[in-house]
Coordinates of C-alpha atoms and ligand atoms in Angstrom, one line a residue:
Chain A
M246 CA 58.7 -26.1 -13.8
Q247 CA 58.6 -28.4 -16.9
S248 CA 56.4 -30.8 -14.9
I249 CA 53.9 -28.1 -14.2
I250 CA 53.7 -27.1 -17.8
D251 CA 53.2 -30.7 -18.8
A252 CA 50.5 -31.1 -16.2
L253 CA 48.7 -28.0 -17.5
G254 CA 48.8 -29.4 -21.0
L255 CA 47.3 -32.7 -19.8
A256 CA 44.7 -30.8 -17.7
F257 CA 43.5 -28.9 -20.8
A258 CA 43.5 -32.2 -22.7
L259 CA 41.3 -33.7 -20.0
V260 CA 38.9 -30.7 -20.0
F261 CA 38.5 -30.6 -23.8
S262 CA 38.2 -34.4 -24.2
A263 CA 35.3 -34.3 -21.7
D264 CA 36.9 -37.1 -19.7
A265 CA 34.2 -39.4 -18.2
D266 CA 35.6 -39.4 -14.6
L267 CA 36.1 -35.7 -14.7
L268 CA 32.6 -35.1 -16.0
E269 CA 31.1 -37.3 -13.3
I270 CA 32.9 -35.3 -10.6
V271 CA 31.8 -32.0 -12.0
L272 CA 28.2 -33.0 -12.4
L273 CA 28.0 -34.3 -8.8
S274 CA 29.5 -31.0 -7.6
L275 CA 26.8 -29.1 -9.5
R276 CA 24.0 -31.4 -8.3
V277 CA 25.0 -31.2 -4.7
S278 CA 25.7 -27.4 -4.6
L279 CA 22.7 -26.4 -6.7
T280 CA 20.4 -28.5 -4.5
A281 CA 21.9 -27.1 -1.4
A282 CA 21.5 -23.6 -2.7
A283 CA 17.8 -24.2 -3.6
V284 CA 17.0 -25.7 -0.3
A285 CA 18.9 -22.9 1.5
C286 CA 16.7 -20.4 -0.4
V287 CA 13.5 -22.2 0.6
I288 CA 14.6 -22.1 4.2
G289 CA 16.5 -18.8 4.4
L290 CA 14.3 -16.5 2.4
P291 CA 11.2 -16.8 4.6
I292 CA 13.3 -16.4 7.7
G293 CA 15.0 -13.4 6.2
A294 CA 11.5 -11.9 5.3
L295 CA 10.1 -12.6 8.7
V296 CA 13.0 -10.9 10.5
A297 CA 13.0 -8.0 7.9
I298 CA 9.3 -7.2 8.4
G299 CA 8.3 -8.7 11.7
R300 CA 8.5 -6.9 15.0
F301 CA 8.6 -9.6 17.6
R302 CA 10.3 -10.3 20.9
G303 CA 13.8 -11.7 20.4
R304 CA 14.2 -10.2 17.0
N305 CA 17.6 -8.7 17.8
A306 CA 18.8 -12.1 19.2
V307 CA 17.7 -13.8 15.9
L308 CA 19.6 -11.1 14.0
I309 CA 22.8 -11.6 15.9
V310 CA 22.6 -15.4 15.6
M311 CA 21.9 -15.1 11.9
N312 CA 24.8 -12.9 11.3
A313 CA 27.1 -15.0 13.4
L314 CA 26.0 -18.2 11.5
M315 CA 27.0 -16.5 8.3
G316 CA 30.7 -17.0 9.2
L317 CA 30.4 -20.6 10.2
P318 CA 33.7 -22.4 9.3
P319 CA 32.8 -25.2 6.8
V320 CA 34.9 -27.8 8.7
V321 CA 32.9 -27.1 11.9
V322 CA 29.6 -27.6 10.0
G323 CA 31.1 -30.8 8.5
L324 CA 32.0 -32.0 12.0
L325 CA 28.6 -31.3 13.4
V326 CA 26.8 -33.0 10.6
Y327 CA 29.2 -35.9 10.9
L328 CA 28.5 -36.3 14.6
H329 CA 24.7 -36.4 13.9
L330 CA 24.9 -38.8 10.9
S331 CA 27.6 -41.1 12.1
R332 CA 26.5 -44.6 13.1
S333 CA 26.4 -43.8 16.8
G334 CA 24.9 -40.3 16.3
P335 CA 21.2 -39.5 16.7
L336 CA 20.5 -39.7 13.0
G337 CA 22.9 -42.6 12.3
F338 CA 20.0 -45.0 11.6
L339 CA 19.3 -43.0 8.4
G340 CA 22.6 -44.3 6.9
L341 CA 23.3 -41.0 5.2
L342 CA 26.9 -40.6 6.1
Y343 CA 29.2 -40.6 3.0
T344 CA 26.3 -40.0 0.6
P345 CA 25.6 -37.0 -1.6
T346 CA 22.6 -36.3 0.6
A347 CA 24.9 -35.8 3.6
M348 CA 26.9 -33.3 1.5
I349 CA 23.7 -31.5 0.5
I350 CA 22.7 -31.3 4.2
A351 CA 26.1 -29.9 5.2
Q352 CA 26.2 -27.3 2.5
T353 CA 22.6 -26.3 3.1
I354 CA 23.4 -25.6 6.8
L355 CA 26.4 -23.7 5.6
I356 CA 24.6 -21.3 3.3
A357 CA 21.1 -21.0 4.6
P358 CA 22.2 -18.4 7.2
I359 CA 23.9 -16.5 4.4
V360 CA 20.8 -16.5 2.3
A361 CA 18.7 -15.5 5.4
A362 CA 21.0 -12.7 6.4
L363 CA 21.5 -11.2 3.0
S364 CA 17.8 -11.4 2.0
R365 CA 16.9 -9.9 5.4
Q366 CA 19.0 -6.9 4.5
V367 CA 17.6 -6.6 1.0
L368 CA 14.0 -6.9 2.1
E369 CA 14.4 -4.6 5.1
D370 CA 15.9 -1.8 2.9
L371 CA 13.1 -2.1 0.4
H372 CA 10.5 -2.2 3.2
A373 CA 11.9 1.0 4.6
E374 CA 11.1 2.6 1.3
Y375 CA 7.7 1.1 0.8
A376 CA 6.3 0.9 4.3
E377 CA 4.5 4.2 4.5
Q378 CA 2.9 3.8 1.0
F379 CA 1.8 0.2 1.9
R380 CA 0.2 1.3 5.2
S381 CA -1.6 4.0 3.3
L382 CA -2.9 1.3 0.9
C383 CA -3.9 -0.8 4.0
L384 CA -2.1 -3.9 2.7
T385 CA -2.1 -7.0 4.8
R386 CA 1.2 -8.5 6.1
I387 CA 1.0 -11.3 3.5
Q388 CA 0.4 -8.8 0.7
T389 CA 3.3 -6.7 1.9
V390 CA 5.7 -9.7 2.1
R391 CA 4.7 -10.9 -1.4
A392 CA 5.1 -7.5 -2.9
L393 CA 8.5 -7.0 -1.3
I394 CA 9.8 -10.4 -2.5
W395 CA 8.6 -9.8 -6.0
D396 CA 10.0 -6.2 -6.2
A397 CA 13.4 -7.5 -4.7
R398 CA 13.5 -10.4 -7.1
Y399 CA 16.7 -9.4 -8.9
S400 CA 18.5 -8.7 -5.6
L401 CA 17.3 -12.0 -4.2
L402 CA 18.5 -13.9 -7.2
T403 CA 22.0 -12.5 -6.7
V404 CA 21.7 -13.7 -3.0
G405 CA 20.9 -17.2 -4.2
L406 CA 23.8 -17.1 -6.6
A407 CA 26.1 -16.0 -3.9
G408 CA 25.0 -19.0 -1.8
F409 CA 25.7 -21.4 -4.7
G410 CA 29.1 -19.8 -5.2
R411 CA 30.1 -20.4 -1.6
A412 CA 28.7 -23.9 -1.6
V413 CA 30.4 -25.1 -4.8
A414 CA 33.8 -23.7 -3.7
E415 CA 33.9 -25.1 -0.1
V416 CA 35.8 -28.3 0.7
G417 CA 35.8 -28.5 4.5
A418 CA 32.3 -29.7 5.0
V419 CA 31.9 -32.1 2.1
I420 CA 35.1 -33.9 2.7
I421 CA 34.1 -34.8 6.2
V422 CA 30.6 -35.9 5.6
G423 CA 31.1 -37.2 2.0
G424 CA 34.5 -38.8 2.5
N425 CA 35.6 -38.2 -1.1
I426 CA 34.7 -41.7 -2.3
D427 CA 35.4 -42.3 -5.9
H428 CA 32.3 -42.5 -8.1
M429 CA 30.1 -41.8 -5.0
T430 CA 30.9 -38.6 -3.2
R431 CA 33.9 -37.2 -5.0
V432 CA 33.3 -33.5 -5.9
M433 CA 35.6 -31.0 -7.5
T434 CA 37.0 -29.5 -4.3
T435 CA 37.7 -32.8 -2.6
A436 CA 39.1 -34.3 -5.7
I437 CA 41.5 -31.4 -6.1
A438 CA 42.7 -31.8 -2.5
L439 CA 43.2 -35.5 -2.9
E440 CA 44.9 -35.5 -6.4
T441 CA 47.2 -32.7 -5.4
S442 CA 48.4 -34.6 -2.4
R443 CA 48.8 -37.7 -4.5
G444 CA 50.7 -35.8 -7.1
D445 CA 48.2 -36.2 -10.0
L446 CA 48.5 -32.5 -10.9
A447 CA 46.9 -32.9 -14.3
L448 CA 43.5 -33.9 -12.9
A449 CA 43.7 -31.4 -10.0
L450 CA 44.5 -28.6 -12.4
A451 CA 41.7 -29.7 -14.8
L452 CA 39.2 -29.5 -12.0
G453 CA 40.7 -26.3 -10.8
I454 CA 40.2 -24.8 -14.2
I455 CA 36.6 -25.9 -14.3
L456 CA 35.9 -24.6 -10.8
L457 CA 37.4 -21.3 -11.7
V458 CA 35.2 -21.1 -14.8
I459 CA 32.1 -21.8 -12.7
S460 CA 33.1 -19.2 -10.1
L461 CA 33.6 -16.6 -12.9
G462 CA 30.3 -17.7 -14.4
V463 CA 28.5 -17.1 -11.2
N464 CA 30.0 -13.7 -10.8
A465 CA 29.2 -12.9 -14.4
A466 CA 25.6 -14.0 -13.8
V467 CA 25.3 -11.8 -10.7
Q468 CA 26.7 -8.9 -12.7
S469 CA 24.3 -9.4 -15.6
V470 CA 21.3 -9.7 -13.2
R471 CA 22.4 -6.4 -11.6
M472 CA 22.7 -4.7 -15.0
T473 CA 19.3 -6.0 -16.2
A474 CA 17.7 -4.7 -13.0
A475 CA 19.4 -1.3 -13.4
R476 CA 18.5 -1.1 -17.0
Q477 CA 14.8 -1.6 -16.1
A478 CA 15.0 0.7 -13.1
Y479 CA 14.1 -2.2 -10.9
V480 CA 16.9 -1.4 -8.4
Chain B
M65 CA 7.0 4.5 20.9
S66 CA 4.3 2.0 21.8
D67 CA 1.8 4.1 19.9
V68 CA 3.9 3.8 16.8
L69 CA 4.1 0.0 17.2
S70 CA 0.4 -0.5 17.8
M71 CA -0.4 1.4 14.7
T72 CA 1.6 -0.8 12.5
G73 CA 0.5 -4.0 14.2
A74 CA -2.8 -5.6 14.7
P75 CA -5.9 -3.3 14.8
A76 CA -6.6 -2.0 18.3
K77 CA -9.6 -3.3 20.2
E78 CA -11.7 -0.2 20.9
P79 CA -14.8 -0.1 18.8
A80 CA -13.9 3.3 17.4
H81 CA -10.8 1.8 15.9
R82 CA -12.7 -0.6 13.7
P83 CA -12.3 0.4 10.1
A84 CA -15.1 2.8 9.2
Q85 CA -17.7 1.6 6.7
R86 CA -17.6 3.1 3.3
G87 CA -20.0 5.9 2.4
A88 CA -20.4 9.6 2.4
P89 CA -17.3 11.4 3.7
P90 CA -17.6 12.3 7.4
P91 CA -16.9 15.8 8.8
L92 CA -13.5 16.3 10.4
E93 CA -12.9 17.7 13.8
V94 CA -9.3 18.3 15.0
R95 CA -8.7 19.5 18.5
D96 CA -5.4 20.8 20.0
L97 CA -3.2 18.6 17.8
V98 CA 0.4 18.6 18.9
L99 CA 3.2 16.8 17.1
R100 CA 6.7 17.0 18.5
F101 CA 10.0 15.6 17.3
G102 CA 12.1 15.7 20.5
E103 CA 11.8 19.3 21.7
A104 CA 10.6 20.9 18.5
A105 CA 6.8 21.1 18.1
V106 CA 6.0 21.0 14.4
L107 CA 2.2 21.2 15.2
D108 CA 1.5 23.1 18.3
G109 CA -2.1 23.0 19.3
L110 CA -3.7 22.9 15.9
S111 CA -7.5 22.9 15.8
L112 CA -9.6 22.7 12.6
T113 CA -13.2 21.9 11.7
L114 CA -14.1 20.8 8.2
G115 CA -17.5 19.9 6.7
P116 CA -18.1 16.7 4.8
R117 CA -17.9 18.0 1.3
G118 CA -15.9 20.2 -1.1
C119 CA -12.3 20.9 -1.7
T120 CA -10.2 22.4 1.1
M121 CA -6.9 23.8 0.1
I122 CA -4.1 23.8 2.7
M123 CA -1.4 26.4 2.3
G124 CA 1.5 27.6 4.3
P125 CA 5.3 28.2 4.1
N126 CA 7.8 25.3 3.7
G127 CA 8.1 23.3 6.9
A128 CA 4.8 24.6 8.2
G129 CA 3.7 21.0 8.8
K130 CA 1.3 20.5 5.9
S131 CA 2.6 17.1 4.8
L132 CA 2.7 15.9 8.4
L133 CA -0.9 17.1 9.0
L134 CA -2.0 15.0 6.0
K135 CA -0.3 11.9 7.4
L136 CA -1.9 12.5 10.8
L137 CA -5.3 12.9 9.2
H138 CA -4.7 9.7 7.2
G139 CA -3.8 7.8 10.4
L140 CA -0.2 7.0 9.3
L141 CA 1.3 8.9 12.3
P142 CA 0.2 9.1 15.9
P143 CA 0.0 12.7 17.2
T144 CA 2.0 13.5 20.4
S145 CA -1.3 14.7 21.8
G146 CA -4.7 16.0 20.7
R147 CA -7.6 14.5 18.9
I148 CA -8.6 13.7 15.3
D149 CA -12.2 12.8 14.8
W150 CA -13.7 11.8 11.5
G151 CA -17.4 11.7 12.3
G152 CA -16.8 9.5 15.3
H153 CA -13.9 7.5 13.9
T154 CA -10.2 7.8 14.7
A155 CA -7.7 8.6 11.9
P156 CA -6.3 5.0 11.8
A157 CA -9.8 3.7 11.4
M158 CA -10.3 5.9 8.3
T159 CA -7.1 5.0 6.5
A160 CA -8.9 2.5 4.2
R161 CA -11.5 5.0 3.2
Q162 CA -8.9 7.6 2.2
A163 CA -6.1 7.8 -0.3
L164 CA -3.1 9.9 0.1
V165 CA -1.0 11.1 -2.8
F166 CA 2.4 11.6 -1.2
Q167 CA 4.6 14.6 -2.0
K168 CA 7.2 12.2 -3.1
P169 CA 5.4 9.3 -4.7
V170 CA 6.8 5.8 -4.0
L171 CA 6.2 3.6 -7.1
L172 CA 6.7 -0.1 -7.2
R173 CA 9.6 -1.6 -9.3
R174 CA 7.2 -2.8 -11.9
S175 CA 5.6 -1.5 -15.0
V176 CA 3.1 1.5 -14.9
A177 CA 0.2 -0.9 -15.6
A178 CA 1.4 -3.3 -12.9
N179 CA 1.5 -0.5 -10.3
I180 CA -2.3 -0.1 -10.9
D181 CA -3.0 -3.8 -11.1
F182 CA -1.3 -4.3 -7.8
V183 CA -3.6 -1.8 -6.0
L184 CA -6.7 -3.1 -7.7
K185 CA -5.9 -6.6 -6.7
A186 CA -4.8 -5.8 -3.2
R187 CA -8.0 -3.8 -2.6
R188 CA -10.3 -6.3 -4.4
K189 CA -11.4 -3.8 -7.1
D190 CA -12.4 -4.7 -10.7
P191 CA -9.1 -5.4 -12.6
A192 CA -10.7 -4.2 -15.8
R193 CA -10.5 -0.6 -14.6
R194 CA -6.8 -0.3 -15.1
D195 CA -6.8 1.0 -18.6
G196 CA -9.5 3.5 -17.9
L197 CA -7.6 4.8 -14.9
L198 CA -4.4 5.2 -16.9
A199 CA -6.2 6.9 -19.7
H200 CA -7.9 9.2 -17.2
V201 CA -4.5 10.6 -16.1
G202 CA -3.0 10.5 -19.6
L203 CA -0.6 7.6 -19.1
A204 CA -2.2 5.0 -21.4
H205 CA 0.8 5.2 -23.7
K206 CA 3.2 4.5 -20.9
A207 CA 1.5 1.4 -19.6
G208 CA 4.2 -1.1 -20.4
Q209 CA 7.2 1.0 -19.2
P210 CA 9.0 0.6 -15.9
A211 CA 7.3 3.0 -13.5
R212 CA 10.6 4.1 -12.0
L213 CA 11.7 5.5 -15.3
L214 CA 8.7 7.9 -15.4
S215 CA 9.4 11.7 -15.3
G216 CA 8.5 13.5 -12.1
G217 CA 5.2 14.7 -13.5
E218 CA 4.3 11.3 -14.9
A219 CA 5.1 9.7 -11.6
Q220 CA 2.7 12.1 -9.9
R221 CA 0.0 11.3 -12.3
L222 CA 0.5 7.6 -11.8
A223 CA 0.3 8.2 -8.0
L224 CA -3.0 10.0 -8.5
A225 CA -4.4 7.1 -10.7
R226 CA -3.3 4.7 -8.0
A227 CA -5.1 6.7 -5.4
L228 CA -8.3 6.9 -7.4
A229 CA -8.1 3.1 -8.0
T230 CA -8.9 2.6 -4.3
D231 CA -12.3 4.5 -4.6
P232 CA -11.6 6.8 -1.7
D233 CA -14.2 8.7 0.2
V234 CA -11.5 11.2 1.1
L235 CA -8.7 12.2 -1.2
L236 CA -5.6 13.7 0.4
L237 CA -3.3 15.4 -2.1
D238 CA 0.2 16.6 -1.2
E239 CA 1.3 19.0 -3.9
P240 CA 0.2 16.6 -6.6
T241 CA 1.0 19.0 -9.4
A242 CA 4.3 20.4 -8.1
S243 CA 6.3 19.1 -11.1
L244 CA 3.7 19.2 -13.9
D245 CA 3.7 21.3 -17.0
P246 CA 0.8 23.9 -17.1
A247 CA -1.5 21.9 -19.4
S248 CA -1.1 18.8 -17.1
V249 CA -1.8 20.9 -14.1
L250 CA -5.1 21.9 -15.5
A251 CA -5.8 18.3 -16.5
I252 CA -5.1 17.0 -13.0
E253 CA -7.2 19.8 -11.5
G254 CA -10.0 18.6 -13.8
I255 CA -9.7 15.1 -12.6
V256 CA -9.7 16.2 -8.9
A257 CA -12.7 18.5 -9.6
Q258 CA -14.6 15.5 -11.1
A259 CA -13.9 13.4 -8.0
R260 CA -15.2 16.3 -5.8
D261 CA -18.3 16.5 -7.9
R262 CA -18.8 12.8 -7.3
G263 CA -18.8 13.5 -3.6
V264 CA -15.2 12.7 -2.8
R265 CA -13.9 14.9 0.0
I266 CA -10.7 16.7 -1.2
I267 CA -8.0 18.0 1.0
F268 CA -5.3 19.5 -1.1
V269 CA -2.0 20.9 -0.2
T270 CA -0.5 23.4 -2.6
H271 CA 1.9 26.3 -2.9
D272 CA 0.3 27.4 -6.2
V273 CA -1.9 30.4 -5.5
G274 CA -3.5 30.3 -8.9
Q275 CA -4.4 26.7 -8.3
A276 CA -5.8 27.4 -4.9
R277 CA -8.0 30.1 -6.4
R278 CA -9.2 27.7 -9.1
M279 CA -9.9 24.8 -6.8
A280 CA -10.7 26.0 -3.3
D281 CA -14.0 25.9 -1.6
D282 CA -12.2 27.0 1.6
V283 CA -8.6 27.7 2.5
V284 CA -6.7 26.7 5.6
F285 CA -3.4 28.6 6.2
L286 CA -0.9 26.9 8.5
H287 CA 1.7 29.0 10.3
R288 CA 3.9 28.2 13.3
G289 CA 2.1 24.9 14.0
R290 CA -1.4 26.3 14.0
V291 CA -4.2 27.2 11.7
S292 CA -3.7 31.0 11.4
A293 CA -6.5 31.5 8.9
H294 CA -9.4 29.4 7.7
S295 CA -12.0 30.9 5.5
P296 CA -14.1 30.4 2.4
A297 CA -12.2 31.0 -0.8
H298 CA -14.2 34.1 -1.7
D299 CA -13.1 35.7 1.6
F300 CA -9.6 34.3 1.8
F301 CA -8.1 35.7 -1.4
P302 CA -9.4 39.3 -1.3
E303 CA -8.8 39.7 2.4
P304 CA -6.5 37.1 4.1
A305 CA -7.4 36.8 7.7
C306 CA -3.9 36.9 9.0
D307 CA -0.6 38.8 8.3
A308 CA 1.3 35.6 7.5
A309 CA -1.3 34.6 4.8
R310 CA -1.2 38.2 3.4
A311 CA 2.6 38.1 3.2
Y312 CA 2.5 34.6 1.6
L313 CA 0.0 35.7 -1.1
D314 CA 2.1 38.8 -1.8
G315 CA 5.1 36.6 -2.3
R316 CA 7.0 37.9 0.7
I317 CA 9.0 35.4 2.8
V318 CA 7.0 34.1 5.8
V319 CA 8.9 33.0 8.9
Ligands
ATP257 N1 10.8 12.6 11.2 C1 11.0 13.9 11.5 N2 11.8 14.2 12.5 C2 12.1 15.5 12.7 N3 11.6 16.5 12.1 C3 10.7 16.2 11.1 C4 10.4 14.9 10.7 N4 9.5 14.9 9.7 C5 9.3 16.2 9.4 N5 10.0 17.0 10.3 C6 10.0 18.5 10.3 O1 8.7 18.9 10.4 C7 8.5 20.1 9.7 C8 7.3 20.1 8.8 O2 7.4 19.1 7.8 P1 6.4 19.0 6.6 O3 6.9 18.0 5.7 O4 5.1 18.7 7.2 O5 6.4 20.4 6.0 P2 5.5 21.0 4.8 O6 4.6 22.0 5.4 O7 4.9 19.9 4.1 O8 6.6 21.7 3.9 P3 6.8 21.8 2.3 O9 6.0 22.9 1.9 O10 8.2 22.1 2.1 O11 6.4 20.5 1.7 C9 9.8 20.3 8.8 O12 10.5 21.4 9.4 C10 10.5 19.0 8.9 O13 11.9 19.2 9.0
MG258 MG1 5.2 19.0 2.3

């Protein structure tokens, strides 16, 4: 018990002294997961919009696949990306394995389906409300999609935040494709896993505290976006 | 079902389906219109002929099918059977030349002004007209507010301004003054009358007998899925042509 309390004391000391190693790990985590979330939005949002508004053959199949991909286990994504990027894999020549780029790719694959599925739901609900009015106004498909995305902007922002939250907290994918290499690919979650097993509880706890604060921050941001939207009757 | 899909998708190929050119409003000829939901026929062989000008008031009890008739005339809904002919054009081909003010207006999640800007831009109209349109319906002072926070009556006025923004040849109005205060009712009637005097064809659904008297050139009374009376206003009000209309005007329940 005493050792845990000591570790906690050390952990807070690390956090408040802005320890250089700690900072490096946190910043890499943020860089990887923010980039992955941004790329996932660029890919997932148009797919979500297409499925929400489009009426094409195979739409139901796309829907099922999209929803199934939402629950992809991170370690499986990590494994698949590893197989592609490893030296003998089809993309091995790129030399990306054990780099931050590999981690970004893995996390993008992990959360793009989430962004697509959630934004599909948001846009389809809004379209159900607007469709008749838009047809009366003779809007084109493009005008319709643009108006829906703009009017759903607050909801879509929370979708992006949810994607980031999932990415920054996952460990299974980044540990496989990143390898948790010190000063290279060590992020918060992989560092916590390693330091805990090595018995350096202070560093693990320090990172845990920061990760928790980030998670709380994301949730607070989602909440405040919702409240802003509600206040302006943009919901 | 395939009819519904083809209406939302790419324009059909028949020449008659090509969007009609703008211009003077065409006459309307409706023949044997049937609209069913499952077994129940909401419209059951409705026929109606309207000339190219003036203000036609459509009346009838709740659930008579007035709102659905407007949507059919506007080309938003395919009939189960029957024919709608706007001077040689189908209803879907006429959508762009008409504006429909819905009974429950759907406003964008934007400011009042942005709701008008959106339509002006989408329909390639002069963006400078926005302030004039808002002033026209008495909403200039609300321009910056979120449209979804408007009162019921203000929302209806915004919906009317948005409809006028498209410069329609035919204006379809579904109880546009249902939640307005008396002064606003008269103001809106003035705006609609102005549009009619400019040559816009008005088709106006109302339950307000006083309003119908003030506005109507002719009155169409819907009952049991058909037109049970259609006569010029100066004949309709003194001597309704059917029992249902007489009961309705007397304030008795019509079933
Ligand atoms: N999608 C639908 N499916 C089944 N029934 C419908 C549908 N839409 C409308 N109806 C029915 O059609 C009937 C006519 O509806 P409509 O909205 O045209 O009435 P209305 O004459 O405008 O009535 P009100 O005066 O109350 O506005 C109603 O009984 C309604 O329940
Ligand atoms: Mg109605």
